[in-house]
Coordinates of C-alpha atoms in Angstrom, one line a residue:
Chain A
X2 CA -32.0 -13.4 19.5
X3 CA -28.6 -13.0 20.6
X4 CA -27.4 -15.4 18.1
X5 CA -28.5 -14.0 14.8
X6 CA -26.1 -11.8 14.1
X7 CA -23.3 -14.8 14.6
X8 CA -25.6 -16.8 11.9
X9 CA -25.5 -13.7 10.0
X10 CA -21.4 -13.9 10.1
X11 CA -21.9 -17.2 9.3
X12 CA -24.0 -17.3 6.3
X13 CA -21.9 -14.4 4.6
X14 CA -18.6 -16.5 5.2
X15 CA -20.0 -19.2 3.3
X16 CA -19.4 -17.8 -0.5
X17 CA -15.9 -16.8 0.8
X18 CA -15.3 -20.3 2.4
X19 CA -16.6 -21.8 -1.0
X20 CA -13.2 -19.5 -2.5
X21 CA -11.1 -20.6 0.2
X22 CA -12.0 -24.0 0.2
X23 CA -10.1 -24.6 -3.5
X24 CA -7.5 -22.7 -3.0
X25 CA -6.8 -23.6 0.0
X26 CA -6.0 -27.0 -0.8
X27 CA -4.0 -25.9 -3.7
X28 CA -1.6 -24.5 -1.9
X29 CA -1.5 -27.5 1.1
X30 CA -0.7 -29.6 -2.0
X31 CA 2.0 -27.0 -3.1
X32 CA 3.1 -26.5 0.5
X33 CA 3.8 -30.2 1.0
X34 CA 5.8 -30.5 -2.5
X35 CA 7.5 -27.8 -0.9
X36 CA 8.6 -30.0 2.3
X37 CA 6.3 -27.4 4.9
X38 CA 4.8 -30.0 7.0
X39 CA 1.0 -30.3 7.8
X40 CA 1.8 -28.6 11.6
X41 CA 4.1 -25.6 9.7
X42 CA 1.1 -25.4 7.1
X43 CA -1.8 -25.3 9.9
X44 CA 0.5 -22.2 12.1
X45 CA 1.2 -20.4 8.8
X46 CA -2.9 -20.5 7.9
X47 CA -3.7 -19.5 11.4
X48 CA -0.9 -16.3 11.7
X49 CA -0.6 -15.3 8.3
X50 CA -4.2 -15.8 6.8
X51 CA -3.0 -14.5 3.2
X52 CA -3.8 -16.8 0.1
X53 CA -2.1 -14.5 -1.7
X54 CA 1.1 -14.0 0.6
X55 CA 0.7 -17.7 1.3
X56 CA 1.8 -18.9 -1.9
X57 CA 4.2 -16.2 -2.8
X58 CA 6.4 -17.4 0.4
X59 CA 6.4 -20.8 -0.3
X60 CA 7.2 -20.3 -4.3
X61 CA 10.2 -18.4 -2.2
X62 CA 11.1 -21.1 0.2
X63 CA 11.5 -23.5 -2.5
X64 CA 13.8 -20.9 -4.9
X65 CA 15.9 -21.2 -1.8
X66 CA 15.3 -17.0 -1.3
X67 CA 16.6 -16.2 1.8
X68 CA 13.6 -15.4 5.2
X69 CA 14.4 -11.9 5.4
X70 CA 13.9 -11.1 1.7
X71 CA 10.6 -13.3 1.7
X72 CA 9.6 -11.3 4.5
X73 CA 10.1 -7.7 2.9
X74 CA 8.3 -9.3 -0.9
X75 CA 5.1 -10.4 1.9
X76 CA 5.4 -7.1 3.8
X77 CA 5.3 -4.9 0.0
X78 CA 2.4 -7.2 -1.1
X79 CA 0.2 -7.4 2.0
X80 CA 0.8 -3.8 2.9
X81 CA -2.7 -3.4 1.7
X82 CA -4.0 -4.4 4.6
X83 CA -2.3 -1.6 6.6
X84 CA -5.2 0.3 4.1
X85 CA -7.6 -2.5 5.1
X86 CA -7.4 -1.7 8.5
X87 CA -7.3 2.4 8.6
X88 CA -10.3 2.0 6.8
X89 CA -12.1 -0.5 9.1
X90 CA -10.9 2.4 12.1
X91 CA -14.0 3.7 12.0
X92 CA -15.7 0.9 12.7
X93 CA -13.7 -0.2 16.0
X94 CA -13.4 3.1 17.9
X95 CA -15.7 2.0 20.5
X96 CA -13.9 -1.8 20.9
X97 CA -11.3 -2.3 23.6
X98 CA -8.1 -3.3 21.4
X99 CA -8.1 -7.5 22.5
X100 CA -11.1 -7.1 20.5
X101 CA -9.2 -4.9 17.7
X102 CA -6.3 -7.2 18.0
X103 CA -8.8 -10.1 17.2
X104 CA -11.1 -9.0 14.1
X105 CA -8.0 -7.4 12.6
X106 CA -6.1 -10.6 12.6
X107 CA -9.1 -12.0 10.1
X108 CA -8.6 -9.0 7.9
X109 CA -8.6 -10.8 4.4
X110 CA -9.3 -8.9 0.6
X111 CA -12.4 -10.7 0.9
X112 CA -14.0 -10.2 4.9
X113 CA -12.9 -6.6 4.3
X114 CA -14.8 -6.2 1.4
X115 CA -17.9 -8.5 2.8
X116 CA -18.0 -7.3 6.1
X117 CA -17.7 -3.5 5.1
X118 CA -20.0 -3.8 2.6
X119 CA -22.7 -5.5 5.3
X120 CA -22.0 -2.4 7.8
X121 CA -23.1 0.4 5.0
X122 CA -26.3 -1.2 5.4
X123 CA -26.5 -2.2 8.9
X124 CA -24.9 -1.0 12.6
X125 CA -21.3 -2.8 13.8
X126 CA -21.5 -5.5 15.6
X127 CA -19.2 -7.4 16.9
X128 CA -20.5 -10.9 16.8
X129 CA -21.3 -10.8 13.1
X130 CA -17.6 -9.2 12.5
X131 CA -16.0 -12.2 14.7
X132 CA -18.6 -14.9 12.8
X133 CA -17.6 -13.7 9.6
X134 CA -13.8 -13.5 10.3
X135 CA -13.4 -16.9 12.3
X136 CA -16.1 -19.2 9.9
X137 CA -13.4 -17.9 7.3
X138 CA -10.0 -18.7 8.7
X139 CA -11.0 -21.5 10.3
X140 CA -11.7 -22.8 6.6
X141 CA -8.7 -21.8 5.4
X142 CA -6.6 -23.3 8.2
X143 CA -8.5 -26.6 7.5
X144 CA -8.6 -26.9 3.6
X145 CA -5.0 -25.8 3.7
X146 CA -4.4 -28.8 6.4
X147 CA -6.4 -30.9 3.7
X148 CA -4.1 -29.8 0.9
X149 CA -1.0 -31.6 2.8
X150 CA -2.7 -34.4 4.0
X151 CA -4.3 -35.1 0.9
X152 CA -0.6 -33.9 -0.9
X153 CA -0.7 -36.1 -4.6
X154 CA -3.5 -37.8 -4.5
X155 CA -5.7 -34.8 -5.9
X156 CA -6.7 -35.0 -9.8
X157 CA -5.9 -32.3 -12.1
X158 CA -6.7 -29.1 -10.3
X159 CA -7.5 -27.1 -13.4
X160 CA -10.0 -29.7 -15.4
X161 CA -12.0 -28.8 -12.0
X162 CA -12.0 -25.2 -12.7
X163 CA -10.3 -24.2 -9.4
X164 CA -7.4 -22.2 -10.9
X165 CA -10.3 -19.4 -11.3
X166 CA -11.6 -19.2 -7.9
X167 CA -9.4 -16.8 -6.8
X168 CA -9.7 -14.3 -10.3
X169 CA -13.5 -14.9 -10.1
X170 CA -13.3 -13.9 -5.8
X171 CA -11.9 -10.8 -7.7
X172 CA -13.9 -9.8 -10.1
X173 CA -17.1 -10.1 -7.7
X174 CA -14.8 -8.2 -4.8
X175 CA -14.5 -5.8 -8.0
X176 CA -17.7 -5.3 -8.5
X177 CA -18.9 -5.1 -5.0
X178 CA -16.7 -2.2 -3.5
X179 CA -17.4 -0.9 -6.8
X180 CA -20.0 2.0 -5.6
X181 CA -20.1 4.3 -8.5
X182 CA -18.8 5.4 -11.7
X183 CA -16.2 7.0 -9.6
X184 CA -15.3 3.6 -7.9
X185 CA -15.1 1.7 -11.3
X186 CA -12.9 4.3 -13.2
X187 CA -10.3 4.3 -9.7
X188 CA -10.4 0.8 -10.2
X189 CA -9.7 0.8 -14.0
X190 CA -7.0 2.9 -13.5
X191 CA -5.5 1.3 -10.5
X192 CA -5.5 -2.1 -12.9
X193 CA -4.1 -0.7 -15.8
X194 CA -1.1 1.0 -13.5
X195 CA -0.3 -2.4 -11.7
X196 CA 0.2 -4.3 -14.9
X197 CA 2.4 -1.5 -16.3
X198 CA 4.4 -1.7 -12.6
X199 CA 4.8 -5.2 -13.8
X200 CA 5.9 -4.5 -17.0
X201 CA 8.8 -2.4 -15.9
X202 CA 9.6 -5.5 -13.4
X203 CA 7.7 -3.6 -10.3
X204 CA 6.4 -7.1 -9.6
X205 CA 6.1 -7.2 -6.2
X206 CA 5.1 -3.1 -5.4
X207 CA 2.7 -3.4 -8.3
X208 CA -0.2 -3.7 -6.0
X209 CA 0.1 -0.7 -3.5
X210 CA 1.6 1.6 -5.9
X211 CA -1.1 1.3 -8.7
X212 CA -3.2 1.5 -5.7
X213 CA -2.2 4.3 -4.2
X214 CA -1.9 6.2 -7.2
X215 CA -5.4 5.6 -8.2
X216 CA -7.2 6.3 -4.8
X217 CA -5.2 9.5 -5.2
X218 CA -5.9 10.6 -8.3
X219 CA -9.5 9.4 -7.5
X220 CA -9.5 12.0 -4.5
X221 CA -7.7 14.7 -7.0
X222 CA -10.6 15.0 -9.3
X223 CA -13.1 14.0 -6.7
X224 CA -12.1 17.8 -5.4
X225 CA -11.5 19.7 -8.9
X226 CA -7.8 19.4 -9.1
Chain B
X16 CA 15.9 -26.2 9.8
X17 CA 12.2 -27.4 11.2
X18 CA 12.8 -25.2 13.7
X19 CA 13.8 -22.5 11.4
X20 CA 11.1 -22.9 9.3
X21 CA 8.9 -22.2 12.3
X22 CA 10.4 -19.5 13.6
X23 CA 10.5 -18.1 10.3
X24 CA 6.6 -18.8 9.7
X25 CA 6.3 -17.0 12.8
X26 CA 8.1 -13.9 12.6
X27 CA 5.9 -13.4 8.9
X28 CA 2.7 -13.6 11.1
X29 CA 3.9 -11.0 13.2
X30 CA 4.6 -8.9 10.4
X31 CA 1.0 -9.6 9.3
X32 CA -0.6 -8.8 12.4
X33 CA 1.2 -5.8 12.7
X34 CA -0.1 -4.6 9.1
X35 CA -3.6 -5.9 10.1
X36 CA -3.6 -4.3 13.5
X37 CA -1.7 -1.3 14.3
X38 CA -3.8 1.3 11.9
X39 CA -6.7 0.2 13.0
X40 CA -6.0 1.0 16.6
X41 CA -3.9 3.8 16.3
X42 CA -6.5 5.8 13.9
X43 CA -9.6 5.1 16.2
X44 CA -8.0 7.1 18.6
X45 CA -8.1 10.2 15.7
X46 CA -10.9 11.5 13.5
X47 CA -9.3 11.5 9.9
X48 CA -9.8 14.5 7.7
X49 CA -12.4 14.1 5.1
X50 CA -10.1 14.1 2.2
X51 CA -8.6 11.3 3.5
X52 CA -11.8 9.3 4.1
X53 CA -12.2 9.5 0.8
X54 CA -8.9 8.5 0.1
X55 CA -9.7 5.4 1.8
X56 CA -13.0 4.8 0.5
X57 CA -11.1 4.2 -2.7
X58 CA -8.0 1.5 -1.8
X59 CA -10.8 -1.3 -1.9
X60 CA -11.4 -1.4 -5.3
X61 CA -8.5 0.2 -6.7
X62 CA -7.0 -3.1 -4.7
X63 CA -9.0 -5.8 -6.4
X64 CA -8.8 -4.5 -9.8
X65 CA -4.5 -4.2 -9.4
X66 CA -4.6 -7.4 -8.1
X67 CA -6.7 -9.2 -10.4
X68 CA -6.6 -7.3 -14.2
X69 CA -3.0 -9.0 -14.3
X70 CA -3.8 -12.4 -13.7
X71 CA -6.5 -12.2 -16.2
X72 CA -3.8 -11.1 -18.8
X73 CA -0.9 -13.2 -17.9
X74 CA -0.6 -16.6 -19.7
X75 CA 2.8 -19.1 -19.0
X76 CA 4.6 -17.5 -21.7
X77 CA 3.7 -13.7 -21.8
X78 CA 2.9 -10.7 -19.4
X79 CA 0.1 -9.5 -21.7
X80 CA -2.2 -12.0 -23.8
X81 CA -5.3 -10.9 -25.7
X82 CA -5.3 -14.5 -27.9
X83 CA -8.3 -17.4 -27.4
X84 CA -5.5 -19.0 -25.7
X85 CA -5.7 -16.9 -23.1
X86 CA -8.5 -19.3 -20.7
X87 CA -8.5 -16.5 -17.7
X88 CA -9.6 -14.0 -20.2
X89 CA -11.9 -15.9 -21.9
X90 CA -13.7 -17.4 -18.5
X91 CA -13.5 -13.7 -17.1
X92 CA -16.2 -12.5 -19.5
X93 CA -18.9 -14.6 -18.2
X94 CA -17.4 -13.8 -14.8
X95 CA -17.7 -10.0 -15.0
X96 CA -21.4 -9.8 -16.3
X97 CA -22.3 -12.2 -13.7
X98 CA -20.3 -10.0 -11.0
X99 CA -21.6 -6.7 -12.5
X100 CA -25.7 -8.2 -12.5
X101 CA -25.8 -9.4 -9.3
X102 CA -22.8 -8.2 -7.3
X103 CA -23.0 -11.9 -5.6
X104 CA -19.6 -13.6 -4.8
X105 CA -21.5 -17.0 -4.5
X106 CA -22.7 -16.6 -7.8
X107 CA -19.6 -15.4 -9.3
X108 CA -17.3 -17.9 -8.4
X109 CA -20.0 -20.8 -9.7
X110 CA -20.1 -18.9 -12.7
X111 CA -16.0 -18.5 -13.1
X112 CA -15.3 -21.8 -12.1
X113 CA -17.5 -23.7 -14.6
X114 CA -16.7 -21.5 -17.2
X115 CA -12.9 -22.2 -16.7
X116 CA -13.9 -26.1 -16.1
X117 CA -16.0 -26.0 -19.6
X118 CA -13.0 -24.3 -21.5
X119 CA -10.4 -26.6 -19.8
X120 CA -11.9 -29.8 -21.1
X121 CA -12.7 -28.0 -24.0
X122 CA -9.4 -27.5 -25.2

């Protein structure tokens, strides 16, 4: 019925929320030791729905780094979801932009790669897109509420594994967007590149220049350069 | 400085949204030449891998670590055959998480 694709959403948020869920708590606990309140957290989760931006900022904040350069560091490391979303173009052409303005905002590494995995196999639709997106954030916004709330009472984050969540969210994200040979040697590449960008104290352009590099040599021998 | 805080919170979600939304609706509008496609087809995975392959080799006191000491290494074996079989997230975080729980007690 018209419901089924929203349960659809739903049920493929759940392995992402099971991620989210983990971390975010680890950062609301980081957040509040910090001094971001549970209000500033909650706004935060909802606008900038970025684990990894997330915590980058409030490592920032609490070096005393000034807004603007914490800005630029989020813009470098996120600007892979300017990439994110030229990719996902395709998939929007026919949606008034409201409705653009809306899945976009729950563009994450790990919708992007769920829901554009689902829609190789099965037409766009919007309620599943939405479902998928929203289940997500709205688990983020509330485990990183938890974090706060719950602040020093948690036990030892890493006897409970959770430090691995997001590397192991990884790997499988790896693995799934990996179609082909092709796909895996990109990737290789691209991982090799952004440690070496690190090396050479890149640390915050690691990301999109290893990545961009790698798509285009990918493209370069795709076409017999 | 609340209320700079907030304002500051704010101003980074715009930043994000833009990022998020302004290729998406600006590219619809254009068909994209093959090449570029393609191009794009790649960024997902070449993204995960350049996010992740560092953290696997980063330890508190080096960039690079290839030592048993090294517990993100070590619980990212498991991990990959697990993500590489079954191409499951579900089952790939269980499997990352438990393994890193295991070797944290462990050691």
């Amino acid at each position: 019925m018209g419901n089924k694709p929203v349960l659809e959403g739903m049920k493929k948020a759940l392995p992402i929320c099971l991620g989210y869920f983990p971390l975010g708590l680890a950062f609301g606990v980081i957040a509040q030791n910090t001094g971001l309140s549970m209000v500033q957290v909650g706004v935060m989760s909802l606008l900038v729905f970025s684990g990894s931006g997330q915590f980058i900022a409030v490592a920032l904040l609490s070096l005393g780094v000034s807004f603007w350069s914490i800005i630029f560091t989020i813009l470098l490391v996120n600007s892979r979801y300017m990439l994110f979303s030229a990719s996902v173009s395709r998939y929007v052409k026919k949606f008034p932009s409201p409705l653009v303005a809306l899945i976009t905002q729950g563009i994450t590494d790990e919708t992007f790669v769920v829901s554009t995995s689902y829609f190789k196999e099965h037409p766009v639709n919007k309620k599943f897109w939405l479902a998928l997106n929203i289940t997500s954030h709205l688990t983020w916004i509330s485990s990183t509420m938890l974090g706060v709330a719950v602040g020093n009472f948690i036990p030892d984050m890493e006897k409970l594994g959770l430090n691995f969540a997001l590397p192991a969210m990884f790997i499988a994200l790896f693995f799934m967007t990996a179609e082909n040979k092709k796909g895996l040697i990109v990737g290789a590449l691209a991982g090799v590149l952004s440690v070496l960008f690190i090396v050479v104290g890149l640390k915050d352009a690691n990301v999109i220049l290893a990545t961009v590099i790698a798509a285009t040599a990918g493209v370069m021998v795709k076409n017999g350069f | 400085m609340a209320s700079n805080v907030m304002i500051f919170i704010i101003i980074l979600g715009l930043v994000n949204f833009l990022l998020r939304f302004l290729p998406a609706q600006i590219l619809n509008k254009i068909a994209l030449p093959e090449v570029v496609e393609e191009w794009l087809s790649f960024i997902p995975v070449a993204t995960m891998s350049a996010i992740v392959i560092p953290v696997l080799l980063k330890t508190n006191n080096s960039l690079i670590s290839f030592s048993w000491h090294n517990l993100n290494l070590l619980s990212a074996v498991p991990t990959v055959i697990v993500a590489a079989k079954t191409r499951n997230l579900g089952y790939t975080l269980a499997t990352g998480m438990v393994t890193m729980a295991v070797l944290q007690n462990l050691v």
